[in-house]
Coordinates of C-alpha atoms and ligand atoms in Angstrom, one line a residue:
Chain A
M1023 CA 39.4 -1.6 -14.8
K1024 CA 40.5 0.8 -12.1
D1025 CA 41.7 4.2 -13.2
P1026 CA 45.0 4.7 -11.3
E1027 CA 44.7 8.4 -11.2
M1028 CA 41.4 8.2 -9.3
L1029 CA 42.8 5.9 -6.7
D1030 CA 44.0 7.5 -3.6
R1031 CA 44.5 4.9 -1.1
D1032 CA 46.5 7.0 1.3
G1033 CA 43.2 7.8 3.0
E1034 CA 44.1 11.1 4.8
D1035 CA 44.1 13.2 1.6
G1036 CA 44.0 17.0 1.5
G1037 CA 40.6 17.6 0.0
A1038 CA 37.7 18.7 2.2
P1039 CA 35.3 15.9 3.0
I1040 CA 32.1 16.0 1.0
L1041 CA 30.3 14.1 3.8
R1042 CA 31.1 14.3 7.5
I1043 CA 29.3 12.6 10.3
C1044 CA 30.0 13.8 13.8
G1045 CA 28.9 11.8 16.8
A1046 CA 25.7 10.5 15.3
S1047 CA 23.5 8.5 17.6
K1048 CA 20.1 6.9 17.1
A1049 CA 18.0 4.6 19.3
F1050 CA 14.8 2.8 18.5
G1051 CA 13.0 2.1 21.8
G1052 CA 15.6 0.2 23.8
V1053 CA 17.8 -0.6 20.8
Q1054 CA 20.8 1.7 20.4
A1055 CA 21.2 1.4 16.6
L1056 CA 24.0 3.9 16.3
E1057 CA 26.1 5.3 19.1
N1058 CA 28.4 8.3 18.6
V1059 CA 29.4 7.4 15.1
S1060 CA 31.9 9.8 13.4
F1061 CA 33.7 9.5 10.0
E1062 CA 34.3 11.5 6.9
V1063 CA 34.1 10.7 3.2
S1064 CA 36.4 12.6 0.8
Q1065 CA 35.3 13.8 -2.5
G1066 CA 35.5 11.2 -5.3
M1067 CA 36.2 8.1 -3.1
I1068 CA 34.4 4.9 -2.7
L1069 CA 33.9 4.2 1.0
G1070 CA 33.0 0.6 1.8
M1071 CA 31.0 0.0 4.9
I1072 CA 30.7 -3.4 6.4
G1073 CA 29.4 -4.9 9.6
P1074 CA 27.1 -7.7 10.7
N1075 CA 23.3 -7.5 10.3
G1076 CA 21.9 -5.0 12.8
A1077 CA 25.1 -3.1 13.0
G1078 CA 23.3 0.1 12.1
K1079 CA 24.4 0.6 8.5
T1080 CA 20.9 1.1 7.0
T1081 CA 20.1 3.4 9.9
L1082 CA 23.1 5.5 9.1
F1083 CA 21.9 5.9 5.6
N1084 CA 18.5 6.9 6.9
L1085 CA 20.1 9.6 9.0
I1086 CA 22.2 10.9 6.1
S1087 CA 19.3 10.9 3.7
G1088 CA 17.0 12.4 6.3
L1089 CA 14.3 9.7 6.6
Y1090 CA 15.0 9.7 10.3
P1091 CA 16.3 12.5 12.5
P1092 CA 19.4 11.6 14.6
D1093 CA 19.0 11.7 18.4
A1094 CA 22.3 13.4 18.6
G1095 CA 25.2 14.4 16.4
R1096 CA 25.6 16.5 13.3
I1097 CA 25.9 15.7 9.6
F1098 CA 27.7 17.9 7.1
F1099 CA 27.5 17.9 3.4
N1100 CA 30.1 20.1 1.8
E1101 CA 30.7 21.7 5.2
E1102 CA 27.0 22.6 5.4
E1103 CA 25.0 21.2 8.3
I1104 CA 22.2 19.2 7.0
Q1105 CA 20.7 17.1 9.7
R1106 CA 17.7 19.3 10.1
L1107 CA 16.9 19.6 6.4
P1108 CA 14.0 17.6 4.9
T1109 CA 15.0 14.7 2.7
H1110 CA 13.9 16.3 -0.6
Q1111 CA 16.2 19.2 0.0
R1112 CA 19.2 16.9 0.7
V1113 CA 18.5 15.2 -2.6
R1114 CA 18.5 18.6 -4.3
M1115 CA 21.9 19.3 -2.7
G1116 CA 23.2 16.1 -4.2
I1117 CA 22.7 13.1 -1.9
A1118 CA 21.0 10.1 -3.5
R1119 CA 20.5 6.6 -2.2
T1120 CA 19.1 3.1 -3.0
F1121 CA 17.3 0.8 -0.6
Q1122 CA 18.4 -2.5 0.8
N1123 CA 14.9 -3.9 0.1
L1124 CA 14.3 -2.3 -3.3
A1125 CA 11.8 0.6 -3.3
L1126 CA 10.9 0.9 -7.0
F1127 CA 7.6 2.5 -8.0
E1128 CA 5.8 -0.6 -9.1
N1129 CA 2.9 1.5 -10.5
M1130 CA 5.2 2.9 -13.1
N1131 CA 7.2 1.5 -16.0
V1132 CA 11.0 1.3 -16.1
L1133 CA 11.4 4.6 -18.0
E1134 CA 9.1 6.5 -15.7
N1135 CA 11.0 5.3 -12.7
V1136 CA 14.1 7.0 -14.0
M1137 CA 12.2 10.0 -15.2
V1138 CA 10.7 10.6 -11.8
G1139 CA 14.2 10.2 -10.5
Q1140 CA 15.1 13.5 -12.2
H1141 CA 12.5 15.3 -10.1
V1142 CA 14.9 17.7 -8.4
R1143 CA 16.6 18.5 -11.6
T1144 CA 13.4 19.5 -13.5
R1145 CA 11.1 22.3 -12.8
C1146 CA 7.6 22.0 -14.4
G1147 CA 5.0 22.7 -11.7
F1148 CA 1.3 22.5 -11.5
W1149 CA 0.4 25.4 -13.8
G1150 CA 3.2 24.5 -16.2
A1151 CA 1.9 21.0 -16.5
I1152 CA -1.6 22.3 -17.3
A1153 CA -0.5 24.9 -19.7
R1154 CA 2.0 22.5 -21.3
T1155 CA 4.1 25.3 -22.8
T1156 CA 6.9 24.7 -25.3
G1157 CA 9.4 25.1 -22.4
V1158 CA 7.6 22.3 -20.5
R1159 CA 7.5 20.1 -23.5
R1160 CA 11.2 20.6 -24.1
E1161 CA 12.0 19.8 -20.5
E1162 CA 9.9 16.6 -20.7
A1163 CA 11.7 15.5 -23.9
A1164 CA 15.1 16.2 -22.3
C1165 CA 14.0 14.3 -19.2
R1166 CA 13.1 11.3 -21.3
E1167 CA 16.4 11.4 -23.2
N1168 CA 18.3 11.6 -20.0
A1169 CA 16.4 8.6 -18.6
L1170 CA 17.1 6.6 -21.7
A1171 CA 20.8 7.4 -21.5
L1172 CA 20.9 6.3 -17.9
L1173 CA 19.0 3.1 -18.7
D1174 CA 21.5 2.5 -21.5
M1175 CA 24.3 3.0 -19.0
V1176 CA 22.9 0.2 -16.7
G1177 CA 22.0 -1.9 -19.7
L1178 CA 18.2 -1.7 -19.4
V1179 CA 17.3 0.5 -22.3
D1180 CA 15.4 -2.4 -24.0
Q1181 CA 13.2 -2.8 -21.0
A1182 CA 12.1 0.9 -20.9
L1183 CA 8.4 0.3 -21.3
K1184 CA 8.0 -2.7 -19.1
P1185 CA 6.3 -2.4 -15.7
S1186 CA 9.2 -2.1 -13.3
A1187 CA 7.8 -5.0 -11.2
D1188 CA 8.2 -7.4 -14.2
L1189 CA 12.0 -7.0 -14.2
P1190 CA 14.1 -9.8 -12.7
F1191 CA 15.4 -9.0 -9.3
G1192 CA 19.0 -8.2 -10.4
W1193 CA 17.7 -5.7 -13.0
Q1194 CA 15.5 -4.1 -10.5
R1195 CA 18.6 -3.3 -8.5
L1196 CA 20.2 -1.8 -11.5
L1197 CA 17.1 0.2 -12.2
E1198 CA 17.2 1.6 -8.7
I1199 CA 20.7 2.7 -9.2
A1200 CA 19.7 4.4 -12.5
R1201 CA 16.9 6.2 -10.7
A1202 CA 19.2 7.4 -8.0
L1203 CA 21.7 8.6 -10.6
A1204 CA 18.9 10.5 -12.3
S1205 CA 19.0 13.1 -9.5
R1206 CA 22.6 13.9 -10.6
P1207 CA 24.0 13.2 -7.1
R1208 CA 27.4 14.2 -5.8
V1209 CA 27.2 11.4 -3.2
L1210 CA 25.5 8.1 -3.8
L1211 CA 24.6 5.8 -0.9
L1212 CA 24.2 2.2 -2.0
D1213 CA 22.6 -0.2 0.5
E1214 CA 23.6 -3.8 -0.3
P1215 CA 23.3 -3.4 -4.0
A1216 CA 24.7 -6.9 -4.7
S1217 CA 22.4 -8.8 -2.4
G1218 CA 20.4 -11.2 -4.5
L1219 CA 22.7 -11.0 -7.5
N1220 CA 24.6 -13.9 -8.9
A1221 CA 28.4 -13.8 -9.4
L1222 CA 28.2 -12.6 -12.9
E1223 CA 25.8 -9.8 -12.1
T1224 CA 27.9 -8.9 -9.0
G1225 CA 31.0 -8.6 -11.3
R1226 CA 29.1 -6.2 -13.6
L1227 CA 27.9 -4.2 -10.6
G1228 CA 31.5 -3.7 -9.5
D1229 CA 32.3 -2.3 -13.0
L1230 CA 29.2 -0.1 -12.8
I1231 CA 30.2 1.3 -9.4
L1232 CA 33.7 2.1 -10.6
A1233 CA 32.2 3.8 -13.7
I1234 CA 29.9 5.9 -11.5
R1235 CA 32.8 6.9 -9.4
N1236 CA 34.8 7.8 -12.5
Q1237 CA 32.1 10.4 -13.3
G1238 CA 33.2 12.1 -10.0
I1239 CA 30.4 10.8 -7.8
T1240 CA 31.4 9.9 -4.3
I1241 CA 30.0 6.5 -3.2
V1242 CA 29.3 5.0 0.2
L1243 CA 28.8 1.3 -0.4
V1244 CA 27.2 -1.0 2.2
E1245 CA 27.8 -4.5 1.1
H1246 CA 28.1 -8.0 2.5
D1247 CA 29.9 -9.3 -0.6
M1248 CA 33.5 -9.1 0.7
S1249 CA 35.3 -9.6 -2.6
L1250 CA 33.2 -6.8 -4.2
T1251 CA 33.7 -4.4 -1.3
M1252 CA 37.4 -5.1 -1.0
S1253 CA 38.0 -4.7 -4.7
V1254 CA 36.2 -1.4 -5.3
S1255 CA 36.6 0.5 -2.0
D1256 CA 39.3 3.0 -1.4
R1257 CA 38.7 2.9 2.3
I1258 CA 36.5 0.7 4.5
I1259 CA 34.7 1.4 7.8
V1260 CA 33.5 -1.4 10.0
L1261 CA 30.4 -0.9 12.1
D1262 CA 29.5 -3.2 14.9
Q1263 CA 26.6 -2.8 17.3
G1264 CA 26.2 0.9 16.3
R1265 CA 29.8 1.8 16.7
V1266 CA 32.8 2.3 14.4
L1267 CA 34.9 -0.7 15.1
A1268 CA 37.7 0.0 12.6
S1269 CA 38.5 2.0 9.5
G1270 CA 41.3 1.8 7.0
T1271 CA 42.3 0.6 3.6
P1272 CA 40.9 -2.7 2.5
E1273 CA 44.3 -4.3 3.2
E1274 CA 44.4 -3.0 6.7
I1275 CA 40.8 -4.1 7.4
Q1276 CA 41.5 -7.6 6.1
T1277 CA 44.3 -8.0 8.6
H1278 CA 42.6 -6.3 11.5
S1279 CA 42.1 -9.0 14.2
A1280 CA 39.1 -7.4 15.9
V1281 CA 37.3 -7.2 12.6
R1282 CA 38.0 -10.8 11.8
T1283 CA 36.5 -11.9 15.1
A1284 CA 33.5 -9.6 15.0
Y1285 CA 32.6 -9.7 11.4
L1286 CA 34.5 -12.0 9.1
G1287 CA 33.5 -14.8 11.4
E1288 CA 36.9 -16.2 11.7
H1289 CA 38.1 -17.3 15.1
C1290 CA 41.5 -15.8 15.3
E1291 CA 43.8 -18.2 17.0
Q1292 CA 45.7 -16.8 19.8
R1293 CA 48.8 -15.2 18.6
Chain B
M1235 CA 4.1 8.4 -25.2
T1236 CA 3.8 10.7 -28.2
Q1237 CA 1.7 7.9 -29.6
S1238 CA -0.4 7.5 -26.5
S1239 CA -0.9 11.3 -26.4
L1240 CA -2.1 11.0 -30.0
H1241 CA -4.5 8.3 -28.9
E1242 CA -5.7 10.5 -26.1
T1243 CA -6.3 13.4 -28.4
V1244 CA -8.3 11.1 -30.6
R1245 CA -10.3 9.9 -27.7
I1246 CA -11.0 13.4 -26.4
G1247 CA -12.1 14.3 -29.9
L1248 CA -14.4 11.4 -30.1
L1249 CA -15.9 12.2 -26.7
T1250 CA -16.4 15.8 -27.8
G1251 CA -18.2 14.5 -30.9
A1252 CA -20.3 12.2 -28.7
V1253 CA -21.2 15.0 -26.4
A1254 CA -22.3 17.2 -29.2
A1255 CA -24.2 14.4 -30.9
A1256 CA -26.0 13.5 -27.6
G1257 CA -26.9 17.1 -27.2
I1258 CA -28.6 17.2 -30.6
L1259 CA -30.2 13.7 -30.4
F1260 CA -31.7 13.8 -26.9
D1261 CA -34.6 16.2 -26.7
N1262 CA -36.3 14.7 -23.7
A1263 CA -35.7 17.1 -20.8
Y1264 CA -35.3 14.2 -18.4
H1265 CA -32.6 12.5 -20.5
I1266 CA -30.7 15.8 -20.8
Q1267 CA -31.0 16.2 -17.0
V1268 CA -29.5 12.7 -16.4
L1269 CA -26.7 13.5 -18.8
V1270 CA -26.0 16.7 -16.8
F1271 CA -25.8 14.7 -13.6
I1272 CA -23.4 12.3 -15.2
G1273 CA -21.3 15.2 -16.2
I1274 CA -21.3 16.7 -12.7
N1275 CA -20.4 13.4 -11.2
T1276 CA -17.6 12.9 -13.7
I1277 CA -16.0 16.2 -12.6
L1278 CA -16.3 15.0 -9.0
T1279 CA -14.8 11.6 -9.8
L1280 CA -11.9 13.0 -11.8
G1281 CA -10.9 15.2 -8.9
L1282 CA -11.2 12.5 -6.3
N1283 CA -9.4 10.1 -8.6
L1284 CA -6.3 12.4 -8.8
L1285 CA -6.2 12.2 -5.1
M1286 CA -7.1 8.6 -4.5
G1287 CA -6.3 6.7 -7.6
Y1288 CA -3.1 8.5 -8.5
T1289 CA -1.7 9.8 -5.2
G1290 CA -3.1 7.1 -3.0
Q1291 CA -4.6 9.4 -0.4
I1292 CA -8.1 8.6 0.7
S1293 CA -10.7 11.3 1.4
L1294 CA -14.0 10.2 3.0
G1295 CA -15.4 13.7 3.2
H1296 CA -15.3 15.0 -0.3
A1297 CA -19.0 15.7 -0.3
A1298 CA -18.2 18.6 2.0
F1299 CA -16.3 20.4 -0.7
Y1300 CA -19.0 19.6 -3.2
G1301 CA -21.4 21.2 -0.6
I1302 CA -19.2 24.2 0.0
G1303 CA -19.3 24.9 -3.7
A1304 CA -23.0 24.6 -3.9
Y1305 CA -24.0 26.3 -0.6
T1306 CA -21.6 29.3 -0.9
S1307 CA -22.9 30.1 -4.4
A1308 CA -26.5 29.5 -3.4
I1309 CA -26.3 31.7 -0.3
L1310 CA -24.5 34.5 -2.1
T1311 CA -27.0 34.5 -4.9
V1312 CA -30.2 34.0 -2.8
H1313 CA -29.4 36.1 0.2
F1314 CA -26.9 38.6 -1.1
Q1315 CA -28.1 39.1 -4.6
F1316 CA -24.7 38.1 -6.2
S1317 CA -24.9 37.2 -9.8
P1318 CA -24.1 33.5 -10.1
W1319 CA -20.8 34.1 -12.0
A1320 CA -19.7 36.6 -9.3
A1321 CA -20.5 33.9 -6.8
L1322 CA -18.3 31.3 -8.6
F1323 CA -15.0 32.7 -7.4
P1324 CA -15.9 33.0 -3.7
S1325 CA -17.3 29.5 -3.8
L1326 CA -14.2 27.9 -5.3
G1327 CA -12.0 30.2 -3.2
L1328 CA -13.7 29.1 0.0
A1329 CA -13.3 25.4 -0.9
V1330 CA -9.6 25.9 -1.6
L1331 CA -9.1 27.8 1.7
V1332 CA -10.9 25.1 3.7
A1333 CA -9.0 22.4 1.9
L1334 CA -5.8 24.1 3.0
I1335 CA -6.9 24.3 6.6
V1336 CA -8.0 20.7 6.7
G1337 CA -5.1 19.4 4.6
I1338 CA -2.1 21.1 6.2
P1339 CA -2.3 19.3 9.5
T1340 CA -3.6 16.0 8.3
L1341 CA -1.3 15.6 5.3
K1342 CA 1.8 16.1 7.5
L1343 CA 1.3 12.6 8.8
S1344 CA 1.4 9.7 6.4
G1345 CA -1.1 6.8 6.8
Y1346 CA -4.8 7.1 7.4
Y1347 CA -4.9 10.5 9.0
L1348 CA -6.3 12.1 5.9
A1349 CA -9.1 9.5 5.7
M1350 CA -9.9 10.0 9.4
G1351 CA -9.6 13.8 9.2
T1352 CA -11.8 14.2 6.2
L1353 CA -14.4 11.8 7.6
G1354 CA -14.8 14.0 10.7
F1355 CA -14.6 17.1 8.6
G1356 CA -17.3 15.9 6.3
M1357 CA -19.6 15.3 9.2
I1358 CA -19.0 18.7 10.7
V1359 CA -19.7 20.5 7.4
F1360 CA -22.9 18.5 7.0
I1361 CA -24.1 19.6 10.4
V1362 CA -23.2 23.2 9.6
F1363 CA -25.4 23.0 6.4
R1364 CA -28.2 21.6 8.4
E1365 CA -28.0 23.8 11.5
L1366 CA -27.2 27.2 10.0
D1367 CA -30.8 27.5 8.9
F1368 CA -31.2 31.2 8.5
W1369 CA -28.8 31.0 5.6
T1370 CA -29.0 27.4 4.4
G1371 CA -32.7 26.8 5.1
G1372 CA -31.7 23.8 7.4
S1373 CA -32.9 20.4 6.5
S1374 CA -35.7 21.7 4.3
G1375 CA -33.1 23.2 2.0
L1376 CA -32.5 26.3 0.1
A1377 CA -34.7 27.1 -2.9
G1378 CA -34.8 29.8 -5.6
I1379 CA -31.1 29.6 -6.6
P1380 CA -30.9 31.6 -9.9
S1381 CA -29.8 29.9 -13.1
L1382 CA -26.7 30.8 -15.0
K1383 CA -26.8 33.2 -17.8
I1384 CA -24.3 34.1 -20.5
G1385 CA -25.3 37.5 -21.8
S1386 CA -29.0 37.2 -22.3
V1387 CA -28.9 33.5 -22.9
D1388 CA -30.4 31.6 -20.0
L1389 CA -28.3 28.4 -19.6
M1390 CA -31.1 26.7 -17.8
S1391 CA -33.3 26.6 -20.8
G1392 CA -33.0 23.6 -23.2
R1393 CA -29.7 22.0 -23.7
N1394 CA -27.5 25.0 -22.9
F1395 CA -26.7 23.8 -19.4
Y1396 CA -25.9 20.4 -20.7
Y1397 CA -23.3 22.0 -23.0
L1398 CA -21.9 24.1 -20.2
V1399 CA -21.4 21.1 -17.9
W1400 CA -19.9 18.9 -20.5
G1401 CA -17.6 21.7 -21.6
A1402 CA -16.4 21.7 -18.0
V1403 CA -16.1 17.9 -18.1
L1404 CA -13.9 18.0 -21.2
G1405 CA -11.8 20.8 -19.8
T1406 CA -11.3 18.8 -16.6
L1407 CA -10.4 15.7 -18.5
V1408 CA -7.8 17.5 -20.5
V1409 CA -6.3 19.2 -17.4
S1410 CA -6.2 15.9 -15.5
R1411 CA -4.5 14.2 -18.4
R1412 CA -1.9 16.9 -18.7
L1413 CA -1.2 16.8 -15.0
I1414 CA -0.9 13.0 -14.9
E1415 CA 1.5 13.0 -17.9
S1416 CA 3.9 15.5 -16.4
R1417 CA 6.6 15.8 -13.9
V1418 CA 3.8 16.6 -11.3
G1419 CA 1.9 13.5 -12.2
R1420 CA 4.9 11.3 -11.9
A1421 CA 5.6 12.8 -8.5
L1422 CA 2.0 12.1 -7.4
R1423 CA 2.2 8.5 -8.6
S1424 CA 5.5 8.1 -6.8
I1425 CA 3.8 8.9 -3.5
H1426 CA 1.2 6.2 -4.2
G1427 CA 4.0 3.8 -5.1
S1428 CA 6.0 4.3 -2.0
E1429 CA 6.0 7.5 0.1
H1430 CA 9.5 6.7 1.5
A1431 CA 11.0 6.2 -1.9
A1432 CA 9.3 9.3 -3.2
M1433 CA 10.9 11.3 -0.5
A1434 CA 14.3 9.6 -1.1
I1435 CA 14.2 10.7 -4.8
G1436 CA 13.5 14.3 -3.7
V1437 CA 9.8 14.7 -4.0
N1438 CA 8.4 17.1 -1.4
T1439 CA 5.6 14.6 -0.6
Q1440 CA 3.7 16.9 1.8
A1441 CA 3.6 19.7 -0.7
Y1442 CA 2.4 17.5 -3.5
K1443 CA -0.3 15.8 -1.4
L1444 CA -1.5 19.2 -0.3
Q1445 CA -1.6 20.4 -3.9
V1446 CA -3.6 17.5 -5.2
F1447 CA -6.0 17.6 -2.2
V1448 CA -6.7 21.2 -2.8
F1449 CA -7.1 20.7 -6.5
S1450 CA -9.6 17.9 -6.0
A1451 CA -11.5 20.1 -3.5
F1452 CA -11.5 22.8 -6.1
L1453 CA -13.1 20.4 -8.7
A1454 CA -15.6 19.2 -6.2
A1455 CA -16.6 22.8 -5.5
L1456 CA -16.9 23.5 -9.2
A1457 CA -19.2 20.5 -9.5
G1458 CA -21.2 21.8 -6.5
F1459 CA -21.6 25.2 -8.1
L1460 CA -22.9 23.6 -11.3
Y1461 CA -25.2 21.4 -9.4
A1462 CA -26.8 24.2 -7.3
H1463 CA -27.4 26.4 -10.4
C1464 CA -28.6 23.4 -12.4
I1465 CA -31.5 22.3 -10.1
G1466 CA -32.0 25.6 -8.3
F1467 CA -32.6 23.9 -5.0
I1468 CA -30.2 22.2 -2.6
S1469 CA -30.5 20.4 0.8
P1470 CA -28.0 18.9 3.2
G1471 CA -28.9 15.4 2.1
S1472 CA -27.0 15.7 -1.1
F1473 CA -23.8 16.4 0.8
D1474 CA -23.9 13.8 3.6
F1475 CA -21.5 10.9 4.3
M1476 CA -23.4 8.8 1.9
A1477 CA -22.6 11.3 -0.9
S1478 CA -18.9 10.9 0.0
V1479 CA -19.2 7.2 -0.1
R1480 CA -20.9 7.4 -3.5
M1481 CA -17.9 9.4 -4.9
V1482 CA -15.4 6.9 -3.6
T1483 CA -17.5 4.1 -5.2
M1484 CA -17.5 5.9 -8.5
V1485 CA -13.7 6.1 -8.4
V1486 CA -13.3 2.5 -7.4
I1487 CA -15.7 1.2 -10.0
G1488 CA -14.1 3.2 -12.8
G1489 CA -10.7 2.1 -11.7
M1490 CA -8.2 3.8 -9.5
A1491 CA -5.8 5.8 -11.6
S1492 CA -7.9 5.7 -14.7
I1493 CA -9.2 8.9 -16.2
W1494 CA -11.5 7.2 -18.6
G1495 CA -12.7 4.9 -15.9
A1496 CA -13.9 8.0 -14.0
L1497 CA -16.3 8.6 -16.8
L1498 CA -17.6 5.1 -16.6
G1499 CA -17.9 5.0 -12.8
A1500 CA -19.8 8.3 -12.8
S1501 CA -22.1 7.2 -15.5
L1502 CA -22.9 3.8 -13.9
L1503 CA -23.6 5.2 -10.5
T1504 CA -25.7 8.0 -11.9
L1505 CA -27.8 5.7 -14.1
L1506 CA -28.2 2.9 -11.6
P1507 CA -30.5 4.7 -9.2
E1508 CA -32.5 6.1 -12.2
W1509 CA -33.1 2.7 -13.6
L1510 CA -33.8 0.9 -10.3
H1511 CA -36.1 3.0 -8.3
A1512 CA -36.1 0.5 -5.5
F1513 CA -32.4 1.2 -5.3
A1514 CA -32.8 4.3 -3.1
D1515 CA -33.9 2.1 -0.1
Y1516 CA -30.9 -0.1 -0.3
E1517 CA -28.3 2.4 -1.5
M1518 CA -25.9 1.9 1.4
I1519 CA -26.0 -1.9 1.0
V1520 CA -25.6 -1.8 -2.7
Y1521 CA -22.6 0.5 -2.6
G1522 CA -21.1 -1.6 0.1
L1523 CA -21.5 -4.7 -2.0
I1524 CA -20.2 -3.0 -5.2
L1525 CA -17.1 -1.8 -3.3
M1526 CA -16.5 -5.2 -1.9
L1527 CA -17.0 -7.1 -5.1
V1528 CA -15.0 -4.7 -7.3
M1529 CA -12.1 -4.8 -4.8
I1530 CA -12.1 -8.5 -4.6
F1531 CA -12.7 -9.5 -8.3
L1532 CA -11.8 -6.4 -10.3
P1533 CA -9.2 -4.5 -8.2
Q1534 CA -8.2 -2.5 -11.3
G1535 CA -11.8 -1.3 -11.7
L1536 CA -14.6 -2.3 -13.9
L1537 CA -13.1 -0.9 -17.1
R1538 CA -9.7 -2.5 -16.8
G1539 CA -11.2 -5.7 -15.4
L1540 CA -13.6 -6.1 -18.3
L1541 CA -10.9 -5.4 -20.8
D1542 CA -8.7 -8.0 -19.2
I1543 CA -11.5 -10.6 -19.3
Y1544 CA -12.2 -9.7 -22.9
E1545 CA -8.5 -10.1 -23.9
R1546 CA -8.2 -13.3 -22.0
S1547 CA -11.3 -14.9 -23.7
R1548 CA -9.9 -13.8 -27.0
N1549 CA -6.5 -15.4 -26.4
A1550 CA -8.0 -18.5 -24.9
Ligands
ADP1926 N1 12.6 1.7 12.0 C1 13.1 1.0 13.0 N2 12.4 0.7 14.1 C2 12.9 -0.1 15.1 N3 14.1 -0.6 15.1 C3 14.9 -0.3 14.0 C4 14.4 0.4 12.9 N4 15.4 0.5 12.0 C5 16.5 -0.2 12.5 N5 16.1 -0.7 13.7 C6 17.0 -1.5 14.6 O1 18.3 -0.8 14.6 C7 19.3 -1.8 14.5 C8 20.2 -1.5 13.3 O2 19.5 -1.8 12.2 P1 20.0 -1.5 10.7 O3 20.4 -0.1 10.6 O4 18.9 -1.9 9.8 O5 21.2 -2.5 10.6 P2 22.0 -3.0 9.3 O6 21.6 -2.2 8.1 O7 23.5 -2.8 9.6 O8 21.7 -4.5 9.2 C9 18.7 -3.2 14.5 O9 18.7 -3.7 15.8 C10 17.3 -2.9 14.0 O10 16.4 -3.8 14.5
MG1927 MG1 20.7 -2.9 6.4

């Protein structure tokens, strides 16, 4: 399944990082959710991010996508500082995400969810919508075609006209990924996409993640399913209590003793 | 959707036919007047529905914009000898400007700030209408508002005003439809669905909320303008808190996020007080009850609710 050319497990590759986090911190009241977190993601890689519940993974996504401002630290996308930009501008630049607790638009059908996902790649405004010029109609038709193609990619094209809330849970996760892809991102942040999926669905999700990466989209994958994360990720970062505990290739992480104690839940016997 | 747009076109065609037919069939001046009020209320409801039903933002002071449209035009025509058509643009313009001033700070924050902000705003505007009496005539109102003319045709006479108002209703319906079925409409609905998710897919939620708020204020002012020049006399009582509640009730009865429901909600709440004269004394209670019952039993609005019940009884 993996394309050997795309795999670059040496980690420290030459390309400029597409995403760089420098000393990001965030506290909620007394809880230090993130403390001085720094790392880079190179173009075209899949970065796995693991860590126990409450480690700060979702908070990190919220900082990157701009839903919360960081208390301190800087975030670079393509060497451009973005931590002060509003979320919608970051999406336009090419950062898309999914949510751990699904955030589909339940007042829309499946197709509309993916169409609205193309918001930053379409242009029709207030007056255009009212005038409904040929240009606007053409854009609308293209938007629809793109949405159907994306639904086809995730295997939901037959569900296009169903209310999104009527889909089974696993399909809703896929729909959210299709919606995120609709913004034609360069970086895709996936927050626990396999949670709630059965083994078969998780396997397919793994294939989908690799297919997305093979389109040149960089992925940050937060996931508790170890076999999925280990099998698709080029590198892995371990977060624990808001700090980076370790980072390395999946093999390195699996043998890292601190990680095993903190996260994998194994009591490492004294060496 | 091509099919549904076709359906829509047919429906709008049917409505146009019905409007024309009613204009020919009804020759009782009172009936025509009631139809005019239904039309004016439909424009109000359509505008508020875009804001509330589709975007999920609540305004409890929309009567203020209705009043700004009515009073601005009335004052300019009565005291400053503007022709009514020349007064149309400043009336709509002022409502848009005020909506921007109210909307920019309140819509920055999500949650109920708009509801609170517009509630207070509506009360202030009501007091301004009542107290600025050298212009507005205070509580006793402002009379002698000239009627609209096109060339030498006086729109006040006969059915002409009816056609003008319903022409505006049809225009508003088509515009609302087009907005809803566009990229803009999807962005508005995404805000209703989940404001966080809307941001995360790249919708500038603040800008869209402001746009739809201003547009609904614009439509309310248009309705106010028509109202003032239709009856020639206005007083603050038509634009008080109760009037705002009435508009919200029309939206809720018709069904949030339903353009055809707006027509139904506006019709029912215009006819009800006409049919039940005792209604006026209990208006507040009746609206409260209607709002409660519809929310509990028919949360999708009367139209959708009745259709559902009908379908269920047929399938049973
Ligand atoms: N919006 C918030 N308000 C208050 N506390 C929060 C908020 N978001 C996250 N936290 C806290 O920050 C910490 C990290 O949470 P989170 O980023 O969700 O962890 P993870 O995704 O790794 O499970 C937790 O202690 C959580 O309770
Ligand atoms: Mg999380």
